[in-house]
JSON list of C-alpha atoms in Angstrom, two decimals:
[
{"chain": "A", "resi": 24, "resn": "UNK", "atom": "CA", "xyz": [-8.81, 1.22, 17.73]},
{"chain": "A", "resi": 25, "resn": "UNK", "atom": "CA", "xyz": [-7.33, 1.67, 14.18]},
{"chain": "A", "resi": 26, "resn": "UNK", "atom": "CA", "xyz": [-6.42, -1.80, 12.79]},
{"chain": "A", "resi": 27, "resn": "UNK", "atom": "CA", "xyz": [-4.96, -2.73, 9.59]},
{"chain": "A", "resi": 28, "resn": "UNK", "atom": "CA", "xyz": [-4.65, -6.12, 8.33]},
{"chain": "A", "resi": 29, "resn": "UNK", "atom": "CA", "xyz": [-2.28, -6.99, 5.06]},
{"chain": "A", "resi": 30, "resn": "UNK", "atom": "CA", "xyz": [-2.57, -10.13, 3.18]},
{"chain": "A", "resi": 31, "resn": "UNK", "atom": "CA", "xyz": [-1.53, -11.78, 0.29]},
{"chain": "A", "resi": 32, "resn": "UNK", "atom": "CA", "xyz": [2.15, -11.79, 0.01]},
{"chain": "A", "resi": 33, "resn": "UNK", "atom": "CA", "xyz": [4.05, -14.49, -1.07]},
{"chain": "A", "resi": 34, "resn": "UNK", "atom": "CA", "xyz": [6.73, -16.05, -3.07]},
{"chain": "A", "resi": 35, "resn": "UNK", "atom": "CA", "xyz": [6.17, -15.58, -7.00]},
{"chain": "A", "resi": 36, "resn": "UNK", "atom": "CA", "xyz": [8.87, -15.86, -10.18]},
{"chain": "A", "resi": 37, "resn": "UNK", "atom": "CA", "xyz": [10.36, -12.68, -11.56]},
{"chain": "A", "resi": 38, "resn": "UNK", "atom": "CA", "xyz": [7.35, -11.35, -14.03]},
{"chain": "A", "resi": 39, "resn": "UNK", "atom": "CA", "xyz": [5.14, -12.58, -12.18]},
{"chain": "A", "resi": 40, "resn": "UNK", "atom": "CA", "xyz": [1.89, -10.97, -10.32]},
{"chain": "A", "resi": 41, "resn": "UNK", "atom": "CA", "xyz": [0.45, -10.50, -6.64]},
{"chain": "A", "resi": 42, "resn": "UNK", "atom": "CA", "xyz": [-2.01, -8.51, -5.23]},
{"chain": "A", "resi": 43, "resn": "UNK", "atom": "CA", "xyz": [-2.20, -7.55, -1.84]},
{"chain": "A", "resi": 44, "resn": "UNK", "atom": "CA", "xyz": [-5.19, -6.75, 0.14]},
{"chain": "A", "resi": 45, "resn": "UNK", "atom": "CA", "xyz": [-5.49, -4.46, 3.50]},
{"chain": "A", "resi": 46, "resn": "UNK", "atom": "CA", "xyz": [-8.58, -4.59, 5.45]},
{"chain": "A", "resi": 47, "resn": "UNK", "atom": "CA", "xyz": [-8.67, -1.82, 7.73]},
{"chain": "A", "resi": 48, "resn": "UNK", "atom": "CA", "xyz": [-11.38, -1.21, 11.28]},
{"chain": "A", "resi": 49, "resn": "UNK", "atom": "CA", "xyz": [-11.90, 0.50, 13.59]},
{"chain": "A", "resi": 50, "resn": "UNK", "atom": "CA", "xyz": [-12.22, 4.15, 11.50]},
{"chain": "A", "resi": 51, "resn": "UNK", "atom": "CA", "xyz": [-14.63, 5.57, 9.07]},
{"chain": "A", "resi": 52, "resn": "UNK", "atom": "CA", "xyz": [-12.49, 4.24, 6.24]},
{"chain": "A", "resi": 53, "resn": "UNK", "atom": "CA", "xyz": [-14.20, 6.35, 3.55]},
{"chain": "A", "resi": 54, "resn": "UNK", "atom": "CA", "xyz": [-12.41, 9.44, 5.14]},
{"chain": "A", "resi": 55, "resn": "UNK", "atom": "CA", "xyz": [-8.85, 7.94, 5.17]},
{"chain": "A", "resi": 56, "resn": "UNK", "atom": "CA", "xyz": [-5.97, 8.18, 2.84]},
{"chain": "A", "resi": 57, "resn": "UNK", "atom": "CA", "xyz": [-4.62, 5.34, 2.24]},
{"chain": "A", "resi": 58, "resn": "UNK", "atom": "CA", "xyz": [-0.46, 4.05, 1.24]},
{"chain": "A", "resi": 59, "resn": "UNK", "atom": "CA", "xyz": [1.66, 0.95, 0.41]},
{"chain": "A", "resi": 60, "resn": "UNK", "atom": "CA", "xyz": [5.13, 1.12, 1.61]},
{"chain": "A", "resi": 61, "resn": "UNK", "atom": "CA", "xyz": [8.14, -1.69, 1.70]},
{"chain": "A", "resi": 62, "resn": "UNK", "atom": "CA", "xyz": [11.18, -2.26, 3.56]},
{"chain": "A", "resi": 63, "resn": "UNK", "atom": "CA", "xyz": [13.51, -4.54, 2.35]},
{"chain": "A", "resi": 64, "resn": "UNK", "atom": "CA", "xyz": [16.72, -6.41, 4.38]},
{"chain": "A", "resi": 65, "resn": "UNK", "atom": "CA", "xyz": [18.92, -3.78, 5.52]},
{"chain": "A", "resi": 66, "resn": "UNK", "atom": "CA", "xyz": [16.92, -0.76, 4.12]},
{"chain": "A", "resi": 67, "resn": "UNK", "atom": "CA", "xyz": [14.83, 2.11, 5.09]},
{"chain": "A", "resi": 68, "resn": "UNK", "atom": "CA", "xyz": [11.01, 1.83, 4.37]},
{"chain": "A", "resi": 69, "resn": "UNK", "atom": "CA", "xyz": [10.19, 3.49, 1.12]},
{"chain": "A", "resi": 70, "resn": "UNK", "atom": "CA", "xyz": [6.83, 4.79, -0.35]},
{"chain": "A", "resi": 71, "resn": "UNK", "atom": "CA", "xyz": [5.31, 2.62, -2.95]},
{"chain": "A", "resi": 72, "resn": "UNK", "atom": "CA", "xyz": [2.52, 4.14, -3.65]},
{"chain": "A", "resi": 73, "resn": "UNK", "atom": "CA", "xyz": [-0.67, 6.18, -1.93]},
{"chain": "A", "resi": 74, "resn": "UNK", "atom": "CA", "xyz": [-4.92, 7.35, -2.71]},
{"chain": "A", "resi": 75, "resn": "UNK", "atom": "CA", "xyz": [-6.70, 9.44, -1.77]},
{"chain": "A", "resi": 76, "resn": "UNK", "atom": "CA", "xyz": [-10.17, 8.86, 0.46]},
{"chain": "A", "resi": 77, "resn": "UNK", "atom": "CA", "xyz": [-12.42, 9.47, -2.49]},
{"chain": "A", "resi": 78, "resn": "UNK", "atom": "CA", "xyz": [-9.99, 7.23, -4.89]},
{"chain": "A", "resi": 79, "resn": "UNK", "atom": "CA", "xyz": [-9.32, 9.78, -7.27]},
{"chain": "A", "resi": 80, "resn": "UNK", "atom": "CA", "xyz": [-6.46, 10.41, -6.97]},
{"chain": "A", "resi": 81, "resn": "UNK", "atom": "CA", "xyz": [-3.17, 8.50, -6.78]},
{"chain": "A", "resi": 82, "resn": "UNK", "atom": "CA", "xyz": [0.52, 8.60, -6.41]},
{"chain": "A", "resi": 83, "resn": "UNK", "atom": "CA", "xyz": [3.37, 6.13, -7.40]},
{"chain": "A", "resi": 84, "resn": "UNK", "atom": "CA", "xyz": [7.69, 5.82, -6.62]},
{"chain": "A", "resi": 85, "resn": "UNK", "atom": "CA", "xyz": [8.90, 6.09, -9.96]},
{"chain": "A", "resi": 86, "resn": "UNK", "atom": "CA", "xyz": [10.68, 2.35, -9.49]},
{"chain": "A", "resi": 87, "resn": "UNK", "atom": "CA", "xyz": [6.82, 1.20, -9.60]},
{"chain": "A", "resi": 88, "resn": "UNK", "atom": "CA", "xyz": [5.44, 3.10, -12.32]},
{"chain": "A", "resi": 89, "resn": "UNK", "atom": "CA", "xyz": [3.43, 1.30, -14.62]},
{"chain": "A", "resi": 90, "resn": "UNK", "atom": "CA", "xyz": [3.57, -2.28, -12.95]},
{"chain": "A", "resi": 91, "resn": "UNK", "atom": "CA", "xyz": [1.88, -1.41, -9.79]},
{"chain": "A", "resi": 92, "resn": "UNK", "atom": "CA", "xyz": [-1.73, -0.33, -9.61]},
{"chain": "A", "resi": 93, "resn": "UNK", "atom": "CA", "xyz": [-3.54, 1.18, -6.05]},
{"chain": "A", "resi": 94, "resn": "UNK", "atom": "CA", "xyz": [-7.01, 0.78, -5.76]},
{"chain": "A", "resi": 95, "resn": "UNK", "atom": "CA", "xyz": [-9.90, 0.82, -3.10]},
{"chain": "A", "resi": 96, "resn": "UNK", "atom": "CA", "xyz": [-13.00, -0.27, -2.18]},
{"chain": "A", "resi": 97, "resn": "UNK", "atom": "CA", "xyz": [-14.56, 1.91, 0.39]},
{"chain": "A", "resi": 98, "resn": "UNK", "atom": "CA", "xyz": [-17.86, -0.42, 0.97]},
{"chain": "A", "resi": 99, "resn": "UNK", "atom": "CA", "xyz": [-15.26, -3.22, 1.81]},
{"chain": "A", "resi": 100, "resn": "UNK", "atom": "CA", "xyz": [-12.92, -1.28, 3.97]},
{"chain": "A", "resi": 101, "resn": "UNK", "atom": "CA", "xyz": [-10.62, -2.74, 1.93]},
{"chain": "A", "resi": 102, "resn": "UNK", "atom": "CA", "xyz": [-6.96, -1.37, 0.27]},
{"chain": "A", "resi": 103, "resn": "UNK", "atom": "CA", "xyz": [-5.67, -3.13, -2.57]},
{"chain": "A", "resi": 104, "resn": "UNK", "atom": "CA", "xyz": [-1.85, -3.13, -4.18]},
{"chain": "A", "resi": 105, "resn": "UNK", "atom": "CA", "xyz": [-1.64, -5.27, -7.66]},
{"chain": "A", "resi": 106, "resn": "UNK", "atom": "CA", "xyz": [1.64, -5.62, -8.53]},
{"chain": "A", "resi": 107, "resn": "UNK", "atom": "CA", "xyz": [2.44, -7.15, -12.50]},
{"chain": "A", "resi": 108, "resn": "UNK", "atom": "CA", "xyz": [5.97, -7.42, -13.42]},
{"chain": "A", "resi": 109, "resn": "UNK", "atom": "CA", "xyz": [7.51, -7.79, -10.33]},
{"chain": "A", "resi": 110, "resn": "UNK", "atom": "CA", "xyz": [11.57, -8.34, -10.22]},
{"chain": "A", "resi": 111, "resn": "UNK", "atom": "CA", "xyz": [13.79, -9.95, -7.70]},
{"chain": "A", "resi": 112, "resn": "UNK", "atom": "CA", "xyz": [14.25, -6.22, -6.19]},
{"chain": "A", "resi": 113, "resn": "UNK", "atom": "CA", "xyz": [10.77, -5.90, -5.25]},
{"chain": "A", "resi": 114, "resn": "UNK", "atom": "CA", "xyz": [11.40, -8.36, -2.32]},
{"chain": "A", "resi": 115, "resn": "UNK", "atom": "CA", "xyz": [10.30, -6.96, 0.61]},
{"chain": "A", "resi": 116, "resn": "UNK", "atom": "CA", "xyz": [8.08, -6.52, 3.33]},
{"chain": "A", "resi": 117, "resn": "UNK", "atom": "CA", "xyz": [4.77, -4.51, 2.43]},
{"chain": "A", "resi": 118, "resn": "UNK", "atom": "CA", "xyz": [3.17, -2.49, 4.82]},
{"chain": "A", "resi": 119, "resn": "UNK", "atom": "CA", "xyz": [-0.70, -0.86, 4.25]},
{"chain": "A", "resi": 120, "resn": "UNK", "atom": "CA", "xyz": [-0.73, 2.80, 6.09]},
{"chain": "A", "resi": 121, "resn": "UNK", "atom": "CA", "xyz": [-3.54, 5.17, 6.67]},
{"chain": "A", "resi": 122, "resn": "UNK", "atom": "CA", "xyz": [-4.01, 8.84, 7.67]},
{"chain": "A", "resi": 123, "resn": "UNK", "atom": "CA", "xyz": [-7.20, 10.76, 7.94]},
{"chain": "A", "resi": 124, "resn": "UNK", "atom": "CA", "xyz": [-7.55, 13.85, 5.80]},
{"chain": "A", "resi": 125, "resn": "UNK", "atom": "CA", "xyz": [-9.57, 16.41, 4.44]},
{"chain": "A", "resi": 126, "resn": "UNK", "atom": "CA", "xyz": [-7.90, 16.84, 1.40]},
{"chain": "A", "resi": 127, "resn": "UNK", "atom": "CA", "xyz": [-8.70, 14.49, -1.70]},
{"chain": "A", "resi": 128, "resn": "UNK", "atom": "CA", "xyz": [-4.90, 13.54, -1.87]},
{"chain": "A", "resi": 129, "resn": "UNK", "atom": "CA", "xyz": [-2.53, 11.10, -1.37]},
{"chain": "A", "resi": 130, "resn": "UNK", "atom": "CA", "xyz": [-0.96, 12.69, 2.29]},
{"chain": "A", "resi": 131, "resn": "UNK", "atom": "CA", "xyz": [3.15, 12.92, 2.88]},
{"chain": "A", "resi": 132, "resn": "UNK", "atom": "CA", "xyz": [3.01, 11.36, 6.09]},
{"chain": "A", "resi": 133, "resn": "UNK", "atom": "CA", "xyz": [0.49, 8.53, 7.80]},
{"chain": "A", "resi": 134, "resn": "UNK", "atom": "CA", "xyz": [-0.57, 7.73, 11.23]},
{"chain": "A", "resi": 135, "resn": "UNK", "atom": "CA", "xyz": [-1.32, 4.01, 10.82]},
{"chain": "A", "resi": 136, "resn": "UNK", "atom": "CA", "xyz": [-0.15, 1.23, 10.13]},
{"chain": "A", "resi": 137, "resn": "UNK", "atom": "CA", "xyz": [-0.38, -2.50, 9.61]},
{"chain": "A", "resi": 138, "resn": "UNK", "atom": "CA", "xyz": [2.26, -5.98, 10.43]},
{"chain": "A", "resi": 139, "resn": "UNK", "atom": "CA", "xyz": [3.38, -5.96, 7.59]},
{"chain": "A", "resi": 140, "resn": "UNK", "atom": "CA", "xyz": [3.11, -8.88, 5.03]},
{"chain": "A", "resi": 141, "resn": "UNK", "atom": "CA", "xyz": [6.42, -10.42, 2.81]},
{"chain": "A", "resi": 142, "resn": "UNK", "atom": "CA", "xyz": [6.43, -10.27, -0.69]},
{"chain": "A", "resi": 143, "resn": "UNK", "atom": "CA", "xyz": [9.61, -12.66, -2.12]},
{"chain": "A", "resi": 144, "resn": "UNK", "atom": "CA", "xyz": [10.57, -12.39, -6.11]},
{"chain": "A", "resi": 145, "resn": "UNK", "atom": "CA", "xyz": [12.40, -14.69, -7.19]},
{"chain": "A", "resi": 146, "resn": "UNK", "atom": "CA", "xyz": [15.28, -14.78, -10.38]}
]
């Protein structure tokens, strides 16, 4: 059973940093792409930002460009999301996905996903 496990949210000032972590079992991890998404109060979850199983190769929104970095270590299991910069509208609830693939890129769509963990900016 496919299991994935955010952490590291909190509440942090406008230009400040977090990083959130995402420990996933249950699947060979090392074959898995693996995404960030958020859904904020009264909106529709949005991509943040995706890799691919080998790490090589990323993908960001353009609202996250350049503040947020993806990375992953594949001995660990382990999805990461550092955020720098962060402003009052990247309040929301962040959600670690996965989706097995072949190809060495970031996927359009994924099959799993985690609780969820809440990430609150403040001005």
């Amino acid at each position: 059973q496919v299991k994935l496990v955010e952490s590291g949210g909190g509440l942090v000032q406008a230009g400040g940093s977090l990083r959130l972590s995402c420990a996933a079992s249950g699947l060979t991890f090392s074959g898995y792409a693996m995404g960030w998404f958020r859904q904020a109060p009264g909106k529709e979850r949005e991509f943040v930002t995706g890799i691919s199983w080998s790490g090589g190769n990323t993908d960001y929104a353009n609202s996250v460009k350049g503040r947020f970095t993806i990375s992953r270590d594949n001995a660990k299991n382990t999805v990461y999301l550092q955020m720098n910069s962060l402003k009052p509208e990247d309040t929301a609830v962040y959600y670690c996905a996965a989706r097995w693939t072949l190809m060495d890129l970031p996927p359009p769509e994924y099959d799993y996903w985690g609780q969820g963990t809440q990430v609150t900016v403040s001005s």
